[in-house]
Short mmCIF file of N, CA and C in Angstrom, two decimals:
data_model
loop_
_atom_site.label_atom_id
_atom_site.label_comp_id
_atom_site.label_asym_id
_atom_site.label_seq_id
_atom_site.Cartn_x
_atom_site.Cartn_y
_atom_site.Cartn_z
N UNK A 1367 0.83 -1.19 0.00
CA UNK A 1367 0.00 0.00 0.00
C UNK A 1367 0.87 1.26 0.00
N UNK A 1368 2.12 1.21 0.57
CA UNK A 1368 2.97 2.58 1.10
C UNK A 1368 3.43 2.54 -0.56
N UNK A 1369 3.65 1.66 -1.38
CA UNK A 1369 4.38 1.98 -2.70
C UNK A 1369 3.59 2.64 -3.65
N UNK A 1370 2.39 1.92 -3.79
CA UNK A 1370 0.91 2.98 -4.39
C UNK A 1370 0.84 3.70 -3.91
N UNK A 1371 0.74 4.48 -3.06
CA UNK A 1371 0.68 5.91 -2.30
C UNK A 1371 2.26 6.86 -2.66
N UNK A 1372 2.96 5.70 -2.65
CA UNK A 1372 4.31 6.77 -2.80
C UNK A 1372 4.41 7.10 -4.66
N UNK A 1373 4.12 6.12 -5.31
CA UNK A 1373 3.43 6.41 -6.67
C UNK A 1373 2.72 7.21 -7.27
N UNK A 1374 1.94 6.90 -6.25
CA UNK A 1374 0.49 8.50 -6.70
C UNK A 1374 0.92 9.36 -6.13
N UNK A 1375 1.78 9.86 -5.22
CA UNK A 1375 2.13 11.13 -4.90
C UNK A 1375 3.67 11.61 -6.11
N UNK A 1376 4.25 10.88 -6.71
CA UNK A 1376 5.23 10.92 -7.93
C UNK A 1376 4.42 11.48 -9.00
N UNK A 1377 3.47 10.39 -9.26
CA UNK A 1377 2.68 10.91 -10.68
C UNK A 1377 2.20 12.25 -10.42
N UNK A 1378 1.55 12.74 -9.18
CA UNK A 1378 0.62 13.79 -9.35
C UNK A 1378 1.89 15.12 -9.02
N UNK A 1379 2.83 15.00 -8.66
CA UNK A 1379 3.99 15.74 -8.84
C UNK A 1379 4.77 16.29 -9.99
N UNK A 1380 4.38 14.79 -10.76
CA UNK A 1380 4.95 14.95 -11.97
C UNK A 1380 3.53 15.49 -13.17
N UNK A 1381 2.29 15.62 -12.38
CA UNK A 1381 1.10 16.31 -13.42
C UNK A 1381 1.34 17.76 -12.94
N UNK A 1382 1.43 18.03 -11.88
CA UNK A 1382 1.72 19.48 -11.44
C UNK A 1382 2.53 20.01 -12.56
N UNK A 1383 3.76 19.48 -12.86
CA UNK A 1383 5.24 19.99 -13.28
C UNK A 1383 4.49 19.97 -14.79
N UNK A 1384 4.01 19.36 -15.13
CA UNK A 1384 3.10 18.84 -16.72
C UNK A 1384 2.28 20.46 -16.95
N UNK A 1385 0.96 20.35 -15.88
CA UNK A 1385 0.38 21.67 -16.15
C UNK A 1385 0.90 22.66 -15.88
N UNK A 1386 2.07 22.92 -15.12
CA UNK A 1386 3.04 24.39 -15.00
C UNK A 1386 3.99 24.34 -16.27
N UNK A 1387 4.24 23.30 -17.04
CA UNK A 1387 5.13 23.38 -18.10
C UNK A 1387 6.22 23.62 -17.66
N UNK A 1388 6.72 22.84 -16.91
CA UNK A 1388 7.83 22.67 -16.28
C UNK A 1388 8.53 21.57 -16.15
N UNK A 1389 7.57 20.19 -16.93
CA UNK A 1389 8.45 19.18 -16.70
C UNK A 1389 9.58 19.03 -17.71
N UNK A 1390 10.54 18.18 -17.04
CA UNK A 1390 11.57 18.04 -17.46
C UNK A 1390 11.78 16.06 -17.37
N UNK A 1391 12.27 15.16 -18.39
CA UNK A 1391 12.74 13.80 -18.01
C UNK A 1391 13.69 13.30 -17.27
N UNK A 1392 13.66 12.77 -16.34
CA UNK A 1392 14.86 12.72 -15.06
C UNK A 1392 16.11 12.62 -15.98
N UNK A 1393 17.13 12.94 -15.17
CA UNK A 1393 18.47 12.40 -15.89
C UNK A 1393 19.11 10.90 -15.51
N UNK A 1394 19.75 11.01 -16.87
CA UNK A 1394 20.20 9.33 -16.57
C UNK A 1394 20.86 8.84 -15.55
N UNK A 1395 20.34 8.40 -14.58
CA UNK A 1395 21.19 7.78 -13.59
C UNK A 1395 22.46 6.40 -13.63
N UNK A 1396 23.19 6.50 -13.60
CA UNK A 1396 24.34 5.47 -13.91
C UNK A 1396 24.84 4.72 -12.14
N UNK A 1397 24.68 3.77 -12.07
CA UNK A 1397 24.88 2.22 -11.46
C UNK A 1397 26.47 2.73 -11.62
N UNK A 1398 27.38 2.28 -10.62
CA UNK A 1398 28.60 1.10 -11.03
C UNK A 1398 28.47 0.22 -11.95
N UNK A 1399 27.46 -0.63 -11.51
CA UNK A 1399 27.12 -1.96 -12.28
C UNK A 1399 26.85 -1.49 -14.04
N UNK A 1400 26.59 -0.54 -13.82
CA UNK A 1400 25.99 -0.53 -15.36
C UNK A 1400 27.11 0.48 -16.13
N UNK A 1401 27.86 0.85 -15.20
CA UNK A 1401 29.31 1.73 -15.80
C UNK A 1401 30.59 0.72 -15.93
N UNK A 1402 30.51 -0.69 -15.77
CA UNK A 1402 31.12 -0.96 -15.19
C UNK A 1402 31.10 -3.00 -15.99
N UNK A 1403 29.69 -2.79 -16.68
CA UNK A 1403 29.08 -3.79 -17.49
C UNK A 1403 29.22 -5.18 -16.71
N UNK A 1404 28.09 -4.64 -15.14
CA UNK A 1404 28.48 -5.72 -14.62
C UNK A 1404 27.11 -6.08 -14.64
N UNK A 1405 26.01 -5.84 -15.10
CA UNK A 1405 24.37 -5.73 -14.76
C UNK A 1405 24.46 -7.20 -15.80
N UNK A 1406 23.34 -7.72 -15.11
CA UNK A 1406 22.48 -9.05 -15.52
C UNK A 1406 21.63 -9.21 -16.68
N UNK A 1407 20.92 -9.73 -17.12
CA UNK A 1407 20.09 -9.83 -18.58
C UNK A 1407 19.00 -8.81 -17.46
N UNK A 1408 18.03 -8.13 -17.79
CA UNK A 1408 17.55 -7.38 -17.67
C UNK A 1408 17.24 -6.06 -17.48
N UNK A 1409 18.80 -5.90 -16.62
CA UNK A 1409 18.88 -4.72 -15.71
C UNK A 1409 19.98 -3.84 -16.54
N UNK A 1410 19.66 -4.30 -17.90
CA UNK A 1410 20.38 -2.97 -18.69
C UNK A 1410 20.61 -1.94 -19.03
N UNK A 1411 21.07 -1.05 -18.57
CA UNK A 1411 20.23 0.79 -19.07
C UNK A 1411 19.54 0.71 -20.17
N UNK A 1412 18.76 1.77 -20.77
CA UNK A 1412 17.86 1.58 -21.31
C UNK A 1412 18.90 3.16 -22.26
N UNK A 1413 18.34 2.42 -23.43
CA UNK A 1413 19.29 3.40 -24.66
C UNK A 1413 18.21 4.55 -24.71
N UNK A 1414 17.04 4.18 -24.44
CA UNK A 1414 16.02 5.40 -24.87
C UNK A 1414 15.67 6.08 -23.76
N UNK A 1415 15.40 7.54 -24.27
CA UNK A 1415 15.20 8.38 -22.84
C UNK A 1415 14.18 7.91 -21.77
N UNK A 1416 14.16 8.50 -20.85
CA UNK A 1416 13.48 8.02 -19.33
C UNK A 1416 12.42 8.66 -20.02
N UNK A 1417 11.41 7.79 -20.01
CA UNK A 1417 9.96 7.91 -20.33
C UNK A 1417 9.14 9.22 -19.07
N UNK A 1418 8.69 9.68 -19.63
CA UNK A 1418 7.76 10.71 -18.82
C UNK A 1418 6.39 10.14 -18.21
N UNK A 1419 5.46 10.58 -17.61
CA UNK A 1419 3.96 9.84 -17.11
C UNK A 1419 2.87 9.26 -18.44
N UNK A 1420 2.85 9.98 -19.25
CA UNK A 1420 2.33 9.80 -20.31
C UNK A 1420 2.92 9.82 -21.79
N UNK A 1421 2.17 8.70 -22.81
CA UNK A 1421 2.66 8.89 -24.39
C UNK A 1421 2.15 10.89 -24.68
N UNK A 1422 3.22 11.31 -25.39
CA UNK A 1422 2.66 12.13 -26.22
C UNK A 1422 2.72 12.27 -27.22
N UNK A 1423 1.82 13.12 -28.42
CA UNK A 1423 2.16 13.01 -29.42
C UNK A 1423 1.61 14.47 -29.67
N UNK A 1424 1.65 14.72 -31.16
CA UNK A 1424 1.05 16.28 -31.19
C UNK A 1424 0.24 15.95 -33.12
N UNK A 1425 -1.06 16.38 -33.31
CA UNK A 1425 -1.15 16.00 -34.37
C UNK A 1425 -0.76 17.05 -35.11
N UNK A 1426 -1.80 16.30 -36.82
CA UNK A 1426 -0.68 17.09 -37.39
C UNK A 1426 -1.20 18.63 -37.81
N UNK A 1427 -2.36 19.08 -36.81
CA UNK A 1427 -2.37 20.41 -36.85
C UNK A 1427 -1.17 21.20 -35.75
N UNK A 1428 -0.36 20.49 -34.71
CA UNK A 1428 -0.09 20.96 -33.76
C UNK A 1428 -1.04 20.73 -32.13
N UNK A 1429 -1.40 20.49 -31.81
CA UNK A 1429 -2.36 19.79 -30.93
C UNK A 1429 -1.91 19.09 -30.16
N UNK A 1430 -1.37 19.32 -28.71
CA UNK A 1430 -1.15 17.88 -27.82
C UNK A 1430 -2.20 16.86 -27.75
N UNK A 1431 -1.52 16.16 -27.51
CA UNK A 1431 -2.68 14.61 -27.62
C UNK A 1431 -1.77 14.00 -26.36
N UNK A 1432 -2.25 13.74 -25.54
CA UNK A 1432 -1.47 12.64 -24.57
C UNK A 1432 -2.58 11.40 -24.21
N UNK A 1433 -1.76 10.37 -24.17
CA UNK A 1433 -2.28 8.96 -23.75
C UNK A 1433 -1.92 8.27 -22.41
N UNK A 1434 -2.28 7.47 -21.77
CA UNK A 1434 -1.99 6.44 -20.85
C UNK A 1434 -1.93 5.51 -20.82
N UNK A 1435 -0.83 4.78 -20.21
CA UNK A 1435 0.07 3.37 -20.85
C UNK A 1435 -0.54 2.41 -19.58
N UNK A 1436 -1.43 2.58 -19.16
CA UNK A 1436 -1.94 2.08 -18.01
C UNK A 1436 -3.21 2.41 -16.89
N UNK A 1437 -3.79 1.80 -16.59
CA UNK A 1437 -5.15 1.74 -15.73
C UNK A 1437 -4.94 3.06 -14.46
N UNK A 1438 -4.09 3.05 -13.92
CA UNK A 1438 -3.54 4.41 -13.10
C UNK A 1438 -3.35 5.49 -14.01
N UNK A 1439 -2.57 4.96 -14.85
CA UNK A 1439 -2.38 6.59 -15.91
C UNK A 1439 -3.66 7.30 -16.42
N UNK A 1440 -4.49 6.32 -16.64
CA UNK A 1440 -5.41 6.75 -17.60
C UNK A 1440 -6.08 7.62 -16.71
N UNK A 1441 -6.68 7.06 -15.19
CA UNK A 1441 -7.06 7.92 -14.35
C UNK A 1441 -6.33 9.32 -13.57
N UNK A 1442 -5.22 9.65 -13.98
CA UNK A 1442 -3.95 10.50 -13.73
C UNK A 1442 -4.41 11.45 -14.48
N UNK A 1443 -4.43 11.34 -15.85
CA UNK A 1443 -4.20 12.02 -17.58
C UNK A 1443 -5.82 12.48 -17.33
N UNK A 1444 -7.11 11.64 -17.24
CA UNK A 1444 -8.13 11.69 -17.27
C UNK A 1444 -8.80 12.86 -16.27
N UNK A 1445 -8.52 12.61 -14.70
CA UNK A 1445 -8.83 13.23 -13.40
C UNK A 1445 -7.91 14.15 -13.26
N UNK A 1446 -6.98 14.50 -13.19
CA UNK A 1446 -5.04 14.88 -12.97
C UNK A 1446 -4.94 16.29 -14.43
N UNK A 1447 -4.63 15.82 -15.29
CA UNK A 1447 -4.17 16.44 -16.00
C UNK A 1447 -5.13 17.15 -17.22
N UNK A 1448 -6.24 16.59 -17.71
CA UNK A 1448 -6.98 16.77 -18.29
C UNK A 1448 -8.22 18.27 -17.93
N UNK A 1449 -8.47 19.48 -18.55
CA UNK A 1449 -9.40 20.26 -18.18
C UNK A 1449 -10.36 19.89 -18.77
N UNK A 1450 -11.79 20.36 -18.00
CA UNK A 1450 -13.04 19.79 -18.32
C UNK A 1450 -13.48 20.22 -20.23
N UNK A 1451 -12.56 21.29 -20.49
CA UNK A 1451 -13.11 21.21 -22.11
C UNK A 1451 -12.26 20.44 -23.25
N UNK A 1452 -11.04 20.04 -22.55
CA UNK A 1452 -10.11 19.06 -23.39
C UNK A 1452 -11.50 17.64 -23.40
N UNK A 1453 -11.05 17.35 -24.73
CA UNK A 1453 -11.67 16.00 -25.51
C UNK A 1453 -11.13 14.84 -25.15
N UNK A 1454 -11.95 14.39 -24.93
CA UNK A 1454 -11.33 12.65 -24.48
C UNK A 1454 -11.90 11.20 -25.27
N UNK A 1455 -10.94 10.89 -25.51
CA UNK A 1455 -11.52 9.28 -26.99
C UNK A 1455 -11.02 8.44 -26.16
N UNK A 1456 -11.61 6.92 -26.51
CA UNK A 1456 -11.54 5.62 -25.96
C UNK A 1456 -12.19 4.96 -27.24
N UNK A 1457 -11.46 3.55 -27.29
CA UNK A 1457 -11.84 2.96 -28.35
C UNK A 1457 -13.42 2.08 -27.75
N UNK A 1458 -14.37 2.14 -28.48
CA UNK A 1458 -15.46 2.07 -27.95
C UNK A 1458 -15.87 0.22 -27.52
N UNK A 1459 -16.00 -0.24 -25.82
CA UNK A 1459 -16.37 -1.34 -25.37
C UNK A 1459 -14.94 -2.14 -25.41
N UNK A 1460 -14.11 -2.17 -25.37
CA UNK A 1460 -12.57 -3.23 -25.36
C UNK A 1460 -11.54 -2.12 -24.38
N UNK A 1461 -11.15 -2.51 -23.61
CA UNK A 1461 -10.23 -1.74 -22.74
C UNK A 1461 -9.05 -1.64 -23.47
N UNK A 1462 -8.43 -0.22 -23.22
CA UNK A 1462 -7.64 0.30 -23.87
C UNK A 1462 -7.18 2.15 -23.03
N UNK A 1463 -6.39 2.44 -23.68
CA UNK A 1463 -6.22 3.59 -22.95
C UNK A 1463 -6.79 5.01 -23.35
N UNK A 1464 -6.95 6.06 -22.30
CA UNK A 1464 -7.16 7.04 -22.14
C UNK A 1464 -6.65 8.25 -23.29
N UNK A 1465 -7.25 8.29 -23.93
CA UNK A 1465 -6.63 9.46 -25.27
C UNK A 1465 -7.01 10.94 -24.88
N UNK A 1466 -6.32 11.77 -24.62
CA UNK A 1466 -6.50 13.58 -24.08
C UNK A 1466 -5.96 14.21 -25.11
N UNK A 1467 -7.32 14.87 -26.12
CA UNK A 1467 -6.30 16.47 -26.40
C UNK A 1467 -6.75 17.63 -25.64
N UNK A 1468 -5.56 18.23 -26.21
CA UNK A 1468 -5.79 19.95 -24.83
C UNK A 1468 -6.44 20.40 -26.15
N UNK A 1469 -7.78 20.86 -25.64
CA UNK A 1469 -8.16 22.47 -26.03
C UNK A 1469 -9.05 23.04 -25.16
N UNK A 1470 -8.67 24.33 -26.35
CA UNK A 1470 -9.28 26.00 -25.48
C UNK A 1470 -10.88 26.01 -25.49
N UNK A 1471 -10.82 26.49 -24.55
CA UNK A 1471 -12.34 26.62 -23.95
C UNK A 1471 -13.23 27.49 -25.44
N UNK A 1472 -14.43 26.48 -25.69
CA UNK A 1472 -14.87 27.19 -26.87
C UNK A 1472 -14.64 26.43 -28.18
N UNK A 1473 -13.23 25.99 -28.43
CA UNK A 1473 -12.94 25.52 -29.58
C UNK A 1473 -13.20 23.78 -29.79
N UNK A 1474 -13.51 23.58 -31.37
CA UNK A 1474 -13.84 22.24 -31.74
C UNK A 1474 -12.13 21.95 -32.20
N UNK A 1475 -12.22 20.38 -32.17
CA UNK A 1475 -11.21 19.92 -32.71
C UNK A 1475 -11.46 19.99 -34.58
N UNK A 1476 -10.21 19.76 -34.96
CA UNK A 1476 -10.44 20.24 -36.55
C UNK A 1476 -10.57 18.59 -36.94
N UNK A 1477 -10.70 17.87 -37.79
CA UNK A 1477 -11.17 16.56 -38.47
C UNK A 1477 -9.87 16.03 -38.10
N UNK A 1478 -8.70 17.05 -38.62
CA UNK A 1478 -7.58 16.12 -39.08
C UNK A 1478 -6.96 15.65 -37.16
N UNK A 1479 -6.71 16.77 -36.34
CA UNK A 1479 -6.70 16.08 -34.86
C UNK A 1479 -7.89 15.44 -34.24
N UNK A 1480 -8.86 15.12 -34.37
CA UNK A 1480 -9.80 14.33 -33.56
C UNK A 1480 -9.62 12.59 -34.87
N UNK A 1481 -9.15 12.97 -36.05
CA UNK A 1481 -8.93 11.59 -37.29
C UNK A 1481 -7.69 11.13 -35.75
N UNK A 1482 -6.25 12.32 -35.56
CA UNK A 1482 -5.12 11.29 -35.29
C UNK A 1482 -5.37 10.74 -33.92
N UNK A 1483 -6.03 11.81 -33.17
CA UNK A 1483 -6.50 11.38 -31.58
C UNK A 1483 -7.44 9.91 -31.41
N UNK A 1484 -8.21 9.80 -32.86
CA UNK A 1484 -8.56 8.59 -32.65
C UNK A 1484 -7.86 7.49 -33.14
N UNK A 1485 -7.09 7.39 -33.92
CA UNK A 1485 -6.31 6.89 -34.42
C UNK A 1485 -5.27 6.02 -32.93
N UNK A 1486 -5.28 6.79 -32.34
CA UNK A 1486 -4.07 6.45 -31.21
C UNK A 1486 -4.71 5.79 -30.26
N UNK A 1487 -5.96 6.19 -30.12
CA UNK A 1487 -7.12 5.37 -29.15
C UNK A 1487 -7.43 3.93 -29.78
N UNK A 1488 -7.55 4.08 -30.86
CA UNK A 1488 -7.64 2.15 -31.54
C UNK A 1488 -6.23 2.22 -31.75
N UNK A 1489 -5.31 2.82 -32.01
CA UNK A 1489 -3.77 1.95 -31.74
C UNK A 1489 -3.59 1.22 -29.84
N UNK A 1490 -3.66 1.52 -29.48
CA UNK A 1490 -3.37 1.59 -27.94
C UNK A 1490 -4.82 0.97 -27.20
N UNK A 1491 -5.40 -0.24 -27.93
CA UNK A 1491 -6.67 -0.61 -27.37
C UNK A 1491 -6.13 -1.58 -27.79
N UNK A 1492 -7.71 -3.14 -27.34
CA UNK A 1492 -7.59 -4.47 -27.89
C UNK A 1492 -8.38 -4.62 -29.32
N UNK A 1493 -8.43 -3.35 -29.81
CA UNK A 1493 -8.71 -3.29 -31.17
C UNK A 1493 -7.63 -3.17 -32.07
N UNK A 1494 -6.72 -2.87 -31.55
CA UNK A 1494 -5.07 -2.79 -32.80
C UNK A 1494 -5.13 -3.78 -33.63
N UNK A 1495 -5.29 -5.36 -32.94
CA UNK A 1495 -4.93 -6.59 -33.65
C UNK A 1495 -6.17 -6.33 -34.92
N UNK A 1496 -7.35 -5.75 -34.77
CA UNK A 1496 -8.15 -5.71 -36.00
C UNK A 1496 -8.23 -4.71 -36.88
N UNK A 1497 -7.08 -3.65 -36.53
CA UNK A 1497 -6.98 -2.74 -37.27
C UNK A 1497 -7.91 -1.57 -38.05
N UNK A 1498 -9.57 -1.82 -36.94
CA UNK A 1498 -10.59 -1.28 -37.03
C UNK A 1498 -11.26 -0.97 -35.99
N UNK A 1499 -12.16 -0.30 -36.26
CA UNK A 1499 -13.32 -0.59 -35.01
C UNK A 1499 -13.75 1.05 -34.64
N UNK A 1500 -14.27 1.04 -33.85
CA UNK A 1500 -15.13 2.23 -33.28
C UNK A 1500 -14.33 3.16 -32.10
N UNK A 1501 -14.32 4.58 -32.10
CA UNK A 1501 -13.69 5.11 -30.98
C UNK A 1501 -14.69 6.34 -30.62
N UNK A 1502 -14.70 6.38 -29.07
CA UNK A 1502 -15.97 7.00 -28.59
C UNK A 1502 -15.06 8.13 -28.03
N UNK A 1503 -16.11 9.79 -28.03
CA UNK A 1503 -15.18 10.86 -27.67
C UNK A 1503 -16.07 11.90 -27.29
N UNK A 1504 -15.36 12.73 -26.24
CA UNK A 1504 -16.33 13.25 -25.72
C UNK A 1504 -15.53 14.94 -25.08
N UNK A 1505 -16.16 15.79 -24.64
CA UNK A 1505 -15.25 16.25 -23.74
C UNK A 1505 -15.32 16.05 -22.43
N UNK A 1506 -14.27 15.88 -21.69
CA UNK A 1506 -13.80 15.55 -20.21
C UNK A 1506 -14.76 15.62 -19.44
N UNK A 1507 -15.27 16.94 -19.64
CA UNK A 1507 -16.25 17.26 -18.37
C UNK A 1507 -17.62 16.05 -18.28
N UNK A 1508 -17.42 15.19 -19.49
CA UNK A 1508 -18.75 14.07 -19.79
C UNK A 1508 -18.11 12.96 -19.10
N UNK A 1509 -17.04 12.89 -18.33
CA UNK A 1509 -16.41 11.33 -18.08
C UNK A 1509 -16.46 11.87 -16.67
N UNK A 1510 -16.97 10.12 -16.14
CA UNK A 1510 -17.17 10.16 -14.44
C UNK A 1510 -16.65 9.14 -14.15
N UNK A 1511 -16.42 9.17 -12.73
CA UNK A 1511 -15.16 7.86 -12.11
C UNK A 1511 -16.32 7.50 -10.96
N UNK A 1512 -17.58 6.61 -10.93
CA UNK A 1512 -18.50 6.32 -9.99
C UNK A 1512 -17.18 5.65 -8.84
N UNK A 1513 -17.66 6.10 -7.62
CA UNK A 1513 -17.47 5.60 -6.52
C UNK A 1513 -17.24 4.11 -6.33
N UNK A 1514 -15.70 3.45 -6.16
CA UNK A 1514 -15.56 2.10 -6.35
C UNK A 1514 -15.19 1.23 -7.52
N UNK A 1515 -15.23 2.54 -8.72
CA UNK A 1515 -14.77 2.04 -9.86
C UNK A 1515 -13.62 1.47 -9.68
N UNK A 1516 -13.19 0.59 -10.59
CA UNK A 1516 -11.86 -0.15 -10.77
C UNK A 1516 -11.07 1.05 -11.69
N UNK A 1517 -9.44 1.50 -11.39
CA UNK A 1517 -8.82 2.18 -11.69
C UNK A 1517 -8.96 1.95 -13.47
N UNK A 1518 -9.12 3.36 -14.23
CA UNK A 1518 -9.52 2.67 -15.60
C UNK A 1518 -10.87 2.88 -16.02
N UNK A 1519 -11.20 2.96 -15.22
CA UNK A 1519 -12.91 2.20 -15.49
C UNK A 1519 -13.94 3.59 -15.03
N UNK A 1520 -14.64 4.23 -16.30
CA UNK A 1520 -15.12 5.35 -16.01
C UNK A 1520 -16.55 5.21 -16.85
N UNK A 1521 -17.39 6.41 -16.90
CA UNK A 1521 -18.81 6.18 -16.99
C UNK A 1521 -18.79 7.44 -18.22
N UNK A 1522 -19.36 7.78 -19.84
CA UNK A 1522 -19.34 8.57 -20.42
C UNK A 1522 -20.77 8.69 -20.67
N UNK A 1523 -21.07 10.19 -20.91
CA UNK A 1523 -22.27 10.53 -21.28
C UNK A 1523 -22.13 11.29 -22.65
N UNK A 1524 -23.10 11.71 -23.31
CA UNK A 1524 -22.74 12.55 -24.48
C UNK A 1524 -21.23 12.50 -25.20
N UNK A 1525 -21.50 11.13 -25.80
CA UNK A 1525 -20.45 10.96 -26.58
C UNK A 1525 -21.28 10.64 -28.07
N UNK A 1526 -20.12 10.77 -28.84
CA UNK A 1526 -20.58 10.87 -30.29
C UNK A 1526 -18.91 9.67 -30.30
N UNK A 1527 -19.28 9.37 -31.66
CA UNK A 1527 -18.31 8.07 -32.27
C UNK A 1527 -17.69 8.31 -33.48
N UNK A 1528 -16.79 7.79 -33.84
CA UNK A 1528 -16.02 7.86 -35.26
C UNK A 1528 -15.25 6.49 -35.23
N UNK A 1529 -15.39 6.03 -36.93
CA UNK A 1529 -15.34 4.77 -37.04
C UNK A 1529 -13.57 5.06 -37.85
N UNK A 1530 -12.80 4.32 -37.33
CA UNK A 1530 -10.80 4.73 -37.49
C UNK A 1530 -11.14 3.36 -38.01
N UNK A 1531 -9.86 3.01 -39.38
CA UNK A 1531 -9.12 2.26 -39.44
C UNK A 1531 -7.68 2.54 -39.39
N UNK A 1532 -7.07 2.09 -38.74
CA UNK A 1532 -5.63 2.23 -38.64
C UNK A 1532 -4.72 2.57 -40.09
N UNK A 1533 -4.12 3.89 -40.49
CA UNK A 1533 -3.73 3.98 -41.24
C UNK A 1533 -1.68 4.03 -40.75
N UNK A 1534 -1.25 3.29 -41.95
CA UNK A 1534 0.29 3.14 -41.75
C UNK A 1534 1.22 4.24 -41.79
N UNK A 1535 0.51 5.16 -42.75
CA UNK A 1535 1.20 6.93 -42.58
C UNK A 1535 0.58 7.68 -42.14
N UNK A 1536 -0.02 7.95 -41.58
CA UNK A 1536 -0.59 8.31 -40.29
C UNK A 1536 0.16 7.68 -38.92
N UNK A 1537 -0.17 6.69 -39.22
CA UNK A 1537 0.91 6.59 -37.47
C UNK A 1537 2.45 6.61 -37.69
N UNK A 1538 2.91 6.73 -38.79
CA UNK A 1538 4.45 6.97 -38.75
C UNK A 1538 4.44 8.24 -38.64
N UNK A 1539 3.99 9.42 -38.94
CA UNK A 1539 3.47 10.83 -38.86
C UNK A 1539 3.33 10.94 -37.98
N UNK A 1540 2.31 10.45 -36.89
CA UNK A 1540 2.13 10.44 -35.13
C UNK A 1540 3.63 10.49 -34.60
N UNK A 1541 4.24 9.24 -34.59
CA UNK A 1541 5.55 8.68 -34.14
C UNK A 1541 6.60 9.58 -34.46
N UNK A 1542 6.48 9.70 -35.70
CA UNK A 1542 7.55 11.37 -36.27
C UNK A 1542 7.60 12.22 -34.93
N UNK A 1543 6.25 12.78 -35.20
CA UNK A 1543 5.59 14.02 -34.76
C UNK A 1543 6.28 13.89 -33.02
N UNK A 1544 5.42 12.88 -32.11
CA UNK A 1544 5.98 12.35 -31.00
C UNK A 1544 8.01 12.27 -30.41
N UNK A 1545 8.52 11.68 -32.11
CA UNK A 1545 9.74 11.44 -31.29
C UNK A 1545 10.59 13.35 -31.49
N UNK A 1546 9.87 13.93 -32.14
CA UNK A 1546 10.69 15.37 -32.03
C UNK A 1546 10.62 16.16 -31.39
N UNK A 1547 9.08 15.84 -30.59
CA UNK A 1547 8.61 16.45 -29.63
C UNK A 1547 9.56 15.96 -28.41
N UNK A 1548 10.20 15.30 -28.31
CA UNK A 1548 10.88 14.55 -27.06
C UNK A 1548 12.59 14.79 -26.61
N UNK A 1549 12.93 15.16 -28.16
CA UNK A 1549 14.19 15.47 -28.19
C UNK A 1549 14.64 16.86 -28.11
#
């Protein structure tokens, strides 16, 4: 219990630093062992940067889009980081993760960011393997976390749908877009 608690007080530290625009990716920490090439099959440094709380990506109007790589995240990104007029997609009935774009109070998403935002919601669901399917979207202020829910697990009202098939340049475009944003 003390490690989930010490977790959720990391993540929501690290959403603070997110909505002040202040975060930064830890720096690489170096082992002996791993300066020293004494580490085991697993415990290898990792060539790619220290991952932040959430995927991001930006479409291709410019648009943050952030996702959650997990049942805590999603409720982090969702409750945490998300304002009630940012848009929120889920691929519709198959668990999968939490899709957030930021926008301004007032404004619609344009076709081409609510096409990539859904796009990333059936990438990052148990709809990938079919390379189709339905993604449900709403804005924030329509998603509820009933009392007792299982982490993940939220209640939408006034949602409207759009039917994605996974396109191959399009998500290399996402991934583009994502890895330049990082560097």
């Amino acid at each position: 219990m003390a490690a989930i608690e010490t977790d959720l007080r990391r993540i929501q530290t690290e959403l603070d630093l997110i909505k002040s625009g202040q975060w930064q990716p830890p720096p690489q920490a170096q082992s002996p062992a791993t300066t020293t090439g004494l580490c085991g099959k697993g415990n290898k440094p990792s060539s790619q940067s220290p991952r932040g709380p959430f995927r991001r990506f930006a479409s291709a109007d410019g648009q943050a889009i952030f996702v959650g790589r997990n049942a805590r995240e999603n409720d982090a990104l969702t409750f945490g980081l998300a304002n009630s007029d940012d848009l929120w997609l889920h691929a519709r009935g198959v668990p999968g993760s939490h899709v957030v774009v930021r926008m301004e109070k007032g404004h619609e998403p344009t076709p081409t960011t609510l096409l990539d935002a859904a796009t990333l919601a059936l990438l990052y669901s148990d709809l990938k393997k079919s390379g189709k399917g339905e993604v449900i979207y709403t804005r924030r202020k329509w998603v509820r976390k009933a009392k007792g829910q299982a982490a993940g697990a939220v209640t939408v009202t006034q949602d409207k749908a759009i039917y994605v098939t996974l396109d191959k340049k399009r998500l290399e475009a996402l991934k583009e877009r994502s890895a330049a944003r990082q560097e």
